[in-house]
mmCIF file of C-alpha atoms in Angstrom:
data_model
loop_
_atom_site.group_PDB
_atom_site.id
_atom_site.type_symbol
_atom_site.label_atom_id
_atom_site.label_comp_id
_atom_site.label_asym_id
_atom_site.label_seq_id
_atom_site.Cartn_x
_atom_site.Cartn_y
_atom_site.Cartn_z
ATOM 1 C CA MET A 1 95.414 9.982 -8.035
ATOM 2 C CA ILE A 2 95.237 10.879 -12.203
ATOM 3 C CA PRO A 3 97.062 13.237 -13.292
ATOM 4 C CA SER A 4 95.155 16.592 -14.957
ATOM 5 C CA ALA A 5 96.402 16.137 -17.929
ATOM 6 C CA LEU A 6 94.410 12.930 -18.354
ATOM 7 C CA TYR A 7 91.289 14.177 -17.320
ATOM 8 C CA HIS A 8 91.893 17.087 -19.997
ATOM 9 C CA GLN A 9 92.114 14.185 -22.526
ATOM 10 C CA ALA A 10 88.734 12.006 -21.063
ATOM 11 C CA ALA A 11 86.683 15.638 -21.074
ATOM 12 C CA VAL A 12 88.134 16.572 -24.645
ATOM 13 C CA ALA A 13 88.047 12.973 -25.950
ATOM 14 C CA ASN A 14 84.012 12.815 -25.287
ATOM 15 C CA TYR A 15 82.531 12.343 -29.271
ATOM 16 C CA ILE A 16 79.583 10.521 -27.678
ATOM 17 C CA SER A 17 76.714 12.014 -25.635
ATOM 18 C CA ALA A 18 73.713 10.958 -23.919
ATOM 19 C CA GLU A 19 72.780 14.216 -23.208
ATOM 20 C CA PRO A 20 70.897 16.241 -25.459
ATOM 21 C CA LEU A 21 73.080 18.057 -28.276
ATOM 22 C CA ASP A 22 73.259 21.955 -28.122
ATOM 23 C CA VAL A 23 74.441 22.836 -31.327
ATOM 24 C CA MET A 24 74.220 26.345 -30.858
ATOM 25 C CA SER A 25 77.090 25.650 -27.903
ATOM 26 C CA LEU A 26 78.892 23.614 -30.092
ATOM 27 C CA PHE A 27 78.866 26.078 -32.585
ATOM 28 C CA ALA A 28 79.615 28.972 -30.506
ATOM 29 C CA GLN A 29 82.795 27.020 -29.745
ATOM 30 C CA ALA A 30 83.891 26.528 -33.250
ATOM 31 C CA HIS A 31 84.780 29.900 -34.542
ATOM 32 C CA HIS A 32 88.794 30.988 -34.969
ATOM 33 C CA GLU A 33 90.209 34.038 -36.144
ATOM 34 C CA ASN A 34 91.993 32.433 -39.386
ATOM 35 C CA ALA A 35 88.276 30.810 -40.596
ATOM 36 C CA GLY A 36 86.877 32.368 -43.009
ATOM 37 C CA ALA A 37 84.234 29.624 -43.479
ATOM 38 C CA ILE A 38 82.384 27.470 -40.999
ATOM 39 C CA VAL A 39 80.073 24.476 -41.919
ATOM 40 C CA LEU A 40 77.644 22.877 -39.565
ATOM 41 C CA PHE A 41 75.918 19.663 -40.108
ATOM 42 C CA SER A 42 72.661 18.788 -38.019
ATOM 43 C CA GLY A 43 72.095 15.192 -38.465
ATOM 44 C CA GLU A 44 68.632 15.106 -37.561
ATOM 45 C CA VAL A 45 65.347 12.971 -36.510
ATOM 46 C CA ARG A 46 62.941 12.464 -39.675
ATOM 47 C CA ASN A 47 58.989 11.575 -38.664
ATOM 48 C CA SER A 48 58.895 8.866 -41.354
ATOM 49 C CA HIS A 49 60.704 5.955 -43.233
ATOM 50 C CA ASN A 50 59.310 4.198 -46.173
ATOM 51 C CA GLY A 51 55.920 5.833 -45.362
ATOM 52 C CA LYS A 52 55.486 4.780 -42.053
ATOM 53 C CA GLU A 53 55.617 6.928 -38.586
ATOM 54 C CA VAL A 54 58.546 7.456 -36.558
ATOM 55 C CA VAL A 55 58.018 8.260 -33.236
ATOM 56 C CA PHE A 56 61.665 8.667 -32.155
ATOM 57 C CA LEU A 57 65.224 7.097 -32.227
ATOM 58 C CA GLU A 58 67.324 4.911 -30.113
ATOM 59 C CA TYR A 59 71.022 5.310 -30.626
ATOM 60 C CA GLU A 60 73.302 2.790 -29.101
ATOM 61 C CA ALA A 61 77.291 2.586 -29.675
ATOM 62 C CA LYS A 62 80.550 0.993 -28.136
ATOM 63 C CA VAL A 63 81.030 4.307 -26.399
ATOM 64 C CA SER A 64 85.212 3.591 -25.914
ATOM 65 C CA MET A 65 85.573 2.619 -29.783
ATOM 66 C CA ALA A 66 83.395 5.086 -31.475
ATOM 67 C CA ASN A 67 85.095 7.813 -29.061
ATOM 68 C CA LYS A 68 88.600 6.621 -30.303
ATOM 69 C CA MET A 69 87.359 6.386 -34.094
ATOM 70 C CA ILE A 70 86.076 9.649 -34.090
ATOM 71 C CA GLY A 71 88.708 11.418 -32.637
ATOM 72 C CA ALA A 72 91.147 9.662 -35.421
ATOM 73 C CA ILE A 73 88.510 10.704 -38.346
ATOM 74 C CA LEU A 74 88.909 14.050 -37.145
ATOM 75 C CA THR A 75 92.628 13.976 -36.938
ATOM 76 C CA GLU A 76 92.341 12.862 -40.573
ATOM 77 C CA ALA A 77 90.250 15.106 -41.532
ATOM 78 C CA THR A 78 91.852 18.160 -40.527
ATOM 79 C CA GLU A 79 95.501 17.056 -41.364
ATOM 80 C CA ARG A 80 93.665 16.205 -44.850
ATOM 81 C CA TYR A 81 92.266 19.451 -45.414
ATOM 82 C CA GLY A 82 93.932 21.918 -43.108
ATOM 83 C CA LEU A 83 91.026 22.486 -40.461
ATOM 84 C CA LEU A 84 91.529 25.216 -37.880
ATOM 85 C CA VAL A 85 88.513 23.535 -35.930
ATOM 86 C CA ALA A 86 87.010 20.037 -36.524
ATOM 87 C CA LYS A 87 83.831 18.762 -33.776
ATOM 88 C CA ALA A 88 81.938 15.880 -33.877
ATOM 89 C CA VAL A 89 79.406 14.758 -31.282
ATOM 90 C CA HIS A 90 76.849 11.666 -31.720
ATOM 91 C CA ARG A 91 74.033 11.279 -29.615
ATOM 92 C CA ILE A 92 73.125 8.133 -27.646
ATOM 93 C CA GLY A 93 70.144 6.756 -26.143
ATOM 94 C CA LYS A 94 66.355 8.424 -27.086
ATOM 95 C CA VAL A 95 66.293 11.043 -29.848
ATOM 96 C CA ALA A 96 62.806 12.385 -30.549
ATOM 97 C CA VAL A 97 62.003 14.300 -34.108
ATOM 98 C CA SER A 98 63.749 16.940 -35.212
ATOM 99 C CA GLU A 99 66.422 16.653 -32.268
ATOM 100 C CA PRO A 100 70.039 16.395 -33.734
ATOM 101 C CA ALA A 101 71.336 12.963 -33.573
ATOM 102 C CA VAL A 102 74.704 14.369 -34.769
ATOM 103 C CA VAL A 103 76.439 17.277 -35.225
ATOM 104 C CA VAL A 104 79.800 18.037 -37.354
ATOM 105 C CA ILE A 105 81.243 21.490 -37.608
ATOM 106 C CA THR A 106 84.606 22.193 -39.638
ATOM 107 C CA ALA A 107 85.921 25.607 -39.854
ATOM 108 C CA ALA A 108 88.565 26.498 -42.740
ATOM 109 C CA GLY A 109 90.377 29.233 -44.424
ATOM 110 C CA HIS A 110 87.325 29.242 -47.278
ATOM 111 C CA ARG A 111 84.073 27.490 -47.731
ATOM 112 C CA LYS A 112 85.429 24.680 -49.922
ATOM 113 C CA GLU A 113 87.520 23.241 -47.454
ATOM 114 C CA SER A 114 84.776 23.270 -44.660
ATOM 115 C CA TYR A 115 82.519 21.801 -47.144
ATOM 116 C CA GLU A 116 84.385 18.843 -47.984
ATOM 117 C CA ALA A 117 85.712 18.171 -45.032
ATOM 118 C CA ASN A 118 82.372 18.198 -43.105
ATOM 119 C CA GLU A 119 81.193 15.540 -45.501
ATOM 120 C CA PHE A 120 84.457 13.419 -45.406
ATOM 121 C CA ILE A 121 83.831 13.296 -41.658
ATOM 122 C CA ILE A 122 79.820 12.752 -41.345
ATOM 123 C CA ASP A 123 80.338 9.894 -43.730
ATOM 124 C CA LYS A 124 82.687 7.928 -42.046
ATOM 125 C CA ILE A 125 81.192 8.000 -38.906
ATOM 126 C CA LYS A 126 78.163 7.109 -40.611
ATOM 127 C CA HIS A 127 80.018 4.050 -42.367
ATOM 128 C CA GLU A 128 82.962 3.141 -39.926
ATOM 129 C CA VAL A 129 81.694 3.917 -36.177
ATOM 130 C CA PRO A 130 80.070 1.376 -33.795
ATOM 131 C CA ILE A 131 76.789 3.772 -33.785
ATOM 132 C CA TRP A 132 73.875 2.269 -34.342
ATOM 133 C CA LYS A 133 69.787 3.301 -34.395
ATOM 134 C CA CYS A 134 66.411 1.803 -34.062
ATOM 135 C CA GLU A 135 63.686 3.528 -35.089
ATOM 136 C CA ILE A 136 60.913 3.024 -32.938
ATOM 137 C CA PHE A 137 57.364 3.343 -35.059
ATOM 138 C CA ALA A 138 54.158 4.802 -34.169
ATOM 139 C CA ASP A 139 52.707 0.833 -34.500
ATOM 140 C CA GLY A 140 55.404 -0.226 -31.790
ATOM 141 C CA LYS A 141 57.167 -1.863 -34.025
ATOM 142 C CA LYS A 142 61.267 -1.194 -33.777
ATOM 143 C CA LEU A 143 63.596 -1.298 -36.680
ATOM 144 C CA TRP A 144 67.164 -1.698 -36.090
ATOM 145 C CA GLY A 145 69.845 -0.111 -38.704
ATOM 146 C CA GLY A 146 69.368 0.648 -42.397
ATOM 147 C CA ASN A 147 67.615 3.849 -43.352
ATOM 148 C CA CYS A 148 71.020 4.741 -45.075
ATOM 149 C CA ASN A 149 70.532 5.812 -48.762
ATOM 150 C CA CYS A 150 74.040 6.735 -49.475
ATOM 151 C CA HIS A 151 75.253 3.687 -50.694
ATOM 152 C CA MET B 1 85.676 -16.369 -23.340
ATOM 153 C CA LYS B 2 83.895 -13.089 -22.843
ATOM 154 C CA ILE B 3 81.210 -12.187 -25.763
ATOM 155 C CA GLU B 4 79.705 -8.702 -26.177
ATOM 156 C CA VAL B 5 77.160 -7.782 -28.682
ATOM 157 C CA PHE B 6 75.207 -4.702 -29.925
ATOM 158 C CA ALA B 7 72.302 -3.613 -31.678
ATOM 159 C CA ALA B 8 70.302 -5.892 -33.538
ATOM 160 C CA LEU B 9 72.218 -8.990 -32.291
ATOM 161 C CA LYS B 10 70.675 -7.969 -28.579
ATOM 162 C CA ASP B 11 67.260 -9.307 -30.068
ATOM 163 C CA TYR B 12 69.302 -12.648 -29.905
ATOM 164 C CA PHE B 13 71.602 -12.910 -27.071
ATOM 165 C CA ASP B 14 72.216 -11.410 -23.837
ATOM 166 C CA GLY B 15 74.454 -8.000 -24.380
ATOM 167 C CA GLU B 16 77.174 -9.507 -22.524
ATOM 168 C CA PHE B 17 77.973 -13.190 -21.919
ATOM 169 C CA GLU B 18 80.534 -15.994 -21.568
ATOM 170 C CA VAL B 19 81.335 -19.198 -23.671
ATOM 171 C CA THR B 20 83.576 -21.708 -22.753
ATOM 172 C CA THR B 21 85.299 -22.445 -25.438
ATOM 173 C CA ASN B 22 89.205 -23.279 -26.593
ATOM 174 C CA ALA B 23 88.051 -21.969 -30.085
ATOM 175 C CA SER B 24 91.094 -19.218 -31.409
ATOM 176 C CA SER B 25 89.705 -18.546 -34.468
ATOM 177 C CA ILE B 26 86.441 -15.921 -34.787
ATOM 178 C CA GLU B 27 84.990 -18.322 -37.572
ATOM 179 C CA ALA B 28 84.934 -21.193 -34.481
ATOM 180 C CA VAL B 29 83.283 -18.521 -32.401
ATOM 181 C CA LYS B 30 80.709 -17.711 -34.755
ATOM 182 C CA ALA B 31 79.757 -21.600 -34.994
ATOM 183 C CA ILE B 32 79.368 -21.560 -31.311
ATOM 184 C CA LEU B 33 77.231 -18.546 -31.576
ATOM 185 C CA VAL B 34 74.937 -19.759 -34.837
ATOM 186 C CA ASN B 35 74.673 -23.516 -32.434
ATOM 187 C CA LEU B 36 73.047 -21.229 -30.040
ATOM 188 C CA GLN B 37 71.105 -19.262 -31.864
ATOM 189 C CA PRO B 38 70.626 -20.646 -35.570
ATOM 190 C CA SER B 39 68.173 -17.302 -36.365
ATOM 191 C CA ALA B 40 70.889 -14.792 -35.864
ATOM 192 C CA ILE B 41 73.192 -16.508 -38.469
ATOM 193 C CA ASP B 42 72.512 -13.651 -41.251
ATOM 194 C CA VAL B 43 73.319 -10.760 -38.666
ATOM 195 C CA LEU B 44 76.471 -12.657 -37.580
ATOM 196 C CA ASN B 45 77.522 -12.737 -41.225
ATOM 197 C CA THR B 46 77.419 -9.223 -41.289
ATOM 198 C CA CYS B 47 79.168 -8.427 -38.321
ATOM 199 C CA ARG B 48 82.801 -7.392 -37.816
ATOM 200 C CA PHE B 49 85.178 -8.140 -34.828
ATOM 201 C CA ALA B 50 86.917 -6.687 -32.056
ATOM 202 C CA VAL B 51 89.059 -7.223 -29.396
ATOM 203 C CA ASN B 52 90.234 -4.470 -27.091
ATOM 204 C CA ASP B 53 88.835 -1.598 -29.042
ATOM 205 C CA GLU B 54 90.352 -2.683 -32.190
ATOM 206 C CA PHE B 55 88.897 -4.244 -35.555
ATOM 207 C CA ILE B 56 90.300 -7.760 -35.657
ATOM 208 C CA ASP B 57 91.125 -9.831 -39.023
ATOM 209 C CA ASN B 58 89.701 -13.365 -39.594
ATOM 210 C CA ASP B 59 93.152 -14.604 -38.972
ATOM 211 C CA PHE B 60 92.972 -13.184 -35.806
ATOM 212 C CA GLN B 61 94.311 -16.084 -33.047
ATOM 213 C CA LEU B 62 91.918 -15.188 -29.973
ATOM 214 C CA GLN B 63 92.977 -16.115 -26.388
ATOM 215 C CA GLU B 64 90.315 -17.454 -23.719
ATOM 216 C CA SER B 65 91.142 -13.966 -21.735
ATOM 217 C CA ASP B 66 89.642 -12.055 -24.432
ATOM 218 C CA THR B 67 86.553 -10.208 -24.748
ATOM 219 C CA ILE B 68 85.092 -10.178 -28.361
ATOM 220 C CA SER B 69 82.995 -7.220 -29.389
ATOM 221 C CA ILE B 70 80.724 -8.190 -32.182
ATOM 222 C CA ILE B 71 80.339 -5.265 -34.241
ATOM 223 C CA PRO B 72 76.790 -5.178 -36.523
ATOM 224 C CA PRO B 73 77.105 -2.443 -39.730
ATOM 225 C CA SER B 74 77.036 0.840 -38.149
ATOM 226 C CA SER B 75 74.132 3.024 -39.138
ATOM 227 C CA GLY B 76 74.772 6.003 -37.053
ATOM 228 C CA GLY B 77 74.155 9.527 -38.018
#
């Protein structure tokens, strides 16, 4: 029998989702009475890459590692920026054009910390966490990885 | 030794497979994989390695019972 506390922990540490992300539901959970600024970033699927039409993306993750790492990133950001709320969820599986692939929400007393922490979190997720995108193009070809212009 | 690969590496290998070896270093395992699939060398050279959900350094001593995860560069977001 698993103690209920562990169930709770497992439920909380679920930063990877195979189901569509409900952005507004996540946002609704991010309010805090001491927060003057909530920043919500939704990373969404673009319909093109280098001029080629993208039909959809397929995301894969090493889920156990990704969950641990995103949890650690949120903890680090919370400590570094004094966040009141820090949330992040990344999709795996097929994600259609204009659907969110990743959502990051940060709440703090003031907007500067919220903005900076949000960028800190999404940068780390993109560059460090074992999650991979595969772009599926209109001509049927696919391309793993890439598409990051922030280096 | 169990190996699991992800993303672009699955164009070259099964997602999970076993190799019989007493190799104890990342470099030795990488050499075995390149021998199996020479065209995977460029991707393999960009990868990080992990055991038990933790990234490992080049000097990590692998055990026969380990499951080695080969992690291509992240491309989430």
